[in-house]
Amino acid sequence: MMNKGLLIVISGPSGAGKGTICKALLKKQAFWLSVSATTRKPRNGEVDGKSYFFLEVDEFKNRISKDGFLEYAEVYGNYYGTPKASVQERINRGEDVILEIDIQGALKVKENYPEGVFIFILPPSMEELKKRIIGRGSETKESLLRRFTSAYKEINYVSKYNYAVINDEVDKATKKIENIIVAERCRVDRIKDNIIDSKEGTVYEQFYD
Ligand code: ADP
Ligand code: 5GP
């Protein structure tokens, strides 16, 4: 039997650089990045089904009632959720899946799926975080303030995660995450079955990558 893929959860305050780092990671390796559903309105350039599945509130609630989400949370006044079926299918097929989600959502996933890899992205400073959110130019003044105020509380949750990565330079932070993933694949406690592939007679691929 094949080992399951990793569920890699990338989380942290808004503006820390989660989206930027995930994009950089995907360029380097073939991960599957889960596309979340949200009731937030699309920003300029966002594509339905690619950036998010943009849903009306009623449809989102309908999916909650049908147990369609691995987790969902209300973040800055909108709903966000991770579609369950697609994530489970890929992990069971042995593919590694990345979730880029907020802190409440990450903690819910950790309760139900503790074998996930939980990575917290930290900004180099709160001043830099503010600059980045402003620089992104995507928020109204009110939304900016809300995101920034939440960030002060959210930073304390870093202790619930397995890893903390400071995003000072995108390349450096991305490299650290790649290294974390390599280490996680080598963890002996992830071997569910025999170390030798019964058909091929070889040691499982993950141990000599
Ligand atoms: P998040 O997904 O955590 O909300 P983003 O990836 O959207 O954050 O990044 C917020 C803003 O900061 C973006 O404008 C992005 O280009 C910028 N940014 C991300 N990482 C860095 C970095 N290491 N140095 C400078 N700017 C960055
Ligand atoms: P944004 O509006 O900037 O795209 O995202 C706002 C916040 O929601 C970010 O912290 C982002 O990581 C988080 N988020 C995106 N998708 C999900 C999801 O499926 N579940 C949860 N809990 N948070 C999400």
PDB file of C-alpha atoms and ligand atoms in Angstrom, residues 12 18 36 40 43 52 71 73 75-76 80-82 100-102 105 136 147, ligand 2:
ATOM      1  CA  GLY A  12      -0.148  33.324   9.420  1.00  0.00           C
ATOM      2  CA  LYS A  18       1.533  33.314   2.396  1.00  0.00           C
ATOM      3  CA  SER A  36     -10.797  27.571  -1.227  1.00  0.00           C
ATOM      4  CA  ARG A  40     -15.591  37.644  -0.422  1.00  0.00           C
ATOM      5  CA  ARG A  43     -10.223  41.384  -6.331  1.00  0.00           C
ATOM      6  CA  TYR A  52     -11.075  30.987  -5.118  1.00  0.00           C
ATOM      7  CA  GLU A  71     -12.793  23.431   7.770  1.00  0.00           C
ATOM      8  CA  ALA A  73     -14.084  30.104   9.207  1.00  0.00           C
ATOM      9  CA  VAL A  75     -12.418  35.854   8.460  1.00  0.00           C
ATOM     10  CA  TYR A  76     -12.716  39.668   8.367  1.00  0.00           C
ATOM     11  CA  TYR A  80     -13.721  31.017   3.737  1.00  0.00           C
ATOM     12  CA  GLY A  81     -13.634  27.205   3.525  1.00  0.00           C
ATOM     13  CA  THR A  82     -11.539  24.302   2.256  1.00  0.00           C
ATOM     14  CA  GLU A 100      -3.160  28.366   2.515  1.00  0.00           C
ATOM     15  CA  ILE A 101      -5.634  29.257   5.224  1.00  0.00           C
ATOM     16  CA  ASP A 102      -6.146  31.534   8.212  1.00  0.00           C
ATOM     17  CA  GLY A 105      -8.994  27.244  10.068  1.00  0.00           C
ATOM     18  CA  ARG A 136      -0.683  45.261  -1.887  1.00  0.00           C
ATOM     19  CA  ARG A 147      -6.424  42.842   9.312  1.00  0.00           C
TER      20      ARG A 147
HETATM   21  P1  5GP B   2      -7.824  37.083   1.433  1.00  0.00           P
HETATM   22  O1  5GP B   2      -9.158  37.784   1.572  1.00  0.00           O
HETATM   23  O2  5GP B   2      -6.671  38.023   1.687  1.00  0.00           O
HETATM   24  O3  5GP B   2      -7.692  36.306   0.139  1.00  0.00           O
HETATM   25  O4  5GP B   2      -7.746  35.989   2.588  1.00  0.00           O
HETATM   26  C1  5GP B   2      -8.028  36.364   3.913  1.00  0.00           C
HETATM   27  C2  5GP B   2      -7.587  35.267   4.842  1.00  0.00           C
HETATM   28  O5  5GP B   2      -8.387  34.095   4.645  1.00  0.00           O
HETATM   29  C3  5GP B   2      -6.138  34.822   4.650  1.00  0.00           C
HETATM   30  O6  5GP B   2      -5.544  34.704   5.946  1.00  0.00           O
HETATM   31  C4  5GP B   2      -6.276  33.478   3.981  1.00  0.00           C
HETATM   32  O7  5GP B   2      -5.189  32.624   4.291  1.00  0.00           O
HETATM   33  C5  5GP B   2      -7.552  32.971   4.606  1.00  0.00           C
HETATM   34  N1  5GP B   2      -8.175  31.866   3.856  1.00  0.00           N
HETATM   35  C6  5GP B   2      -8.179  31.646   2.517  1.00  0.00           C
HETATM   36  N2  5GP B   2      -8.830  30.504   2.228  1.00  0.00           N
HETATM   37  C7  5GP B   2      -9.221  29.972   3.416  1.00  0.00           C
HETATM   38  C8  5GP B   2      -9.940  28.780   3.779  1.00  0.00           C
HETATM   39  O8  5GP B   2     -10.318  27.948   2.962  1.00  0.00           O
HETATM   40  N3  5GP B   2     -10.173  28.599   5.093  1.00  0.00           N
HETATM   41  C9  5GP B   2      -9.763  29.476   6.050  1.00  0.00           C
HETATM   42  N4  5GP B   2     -10.027  29.181   7.328  1.00  0.00           N
HETATM   43  N5  5GP B   2      -9.086  30.594   5.747  1.00  0.00           N
HETATM   44  C10 5GP B   2      -8.836  30.847   4.440  1.00  0.00           C
END
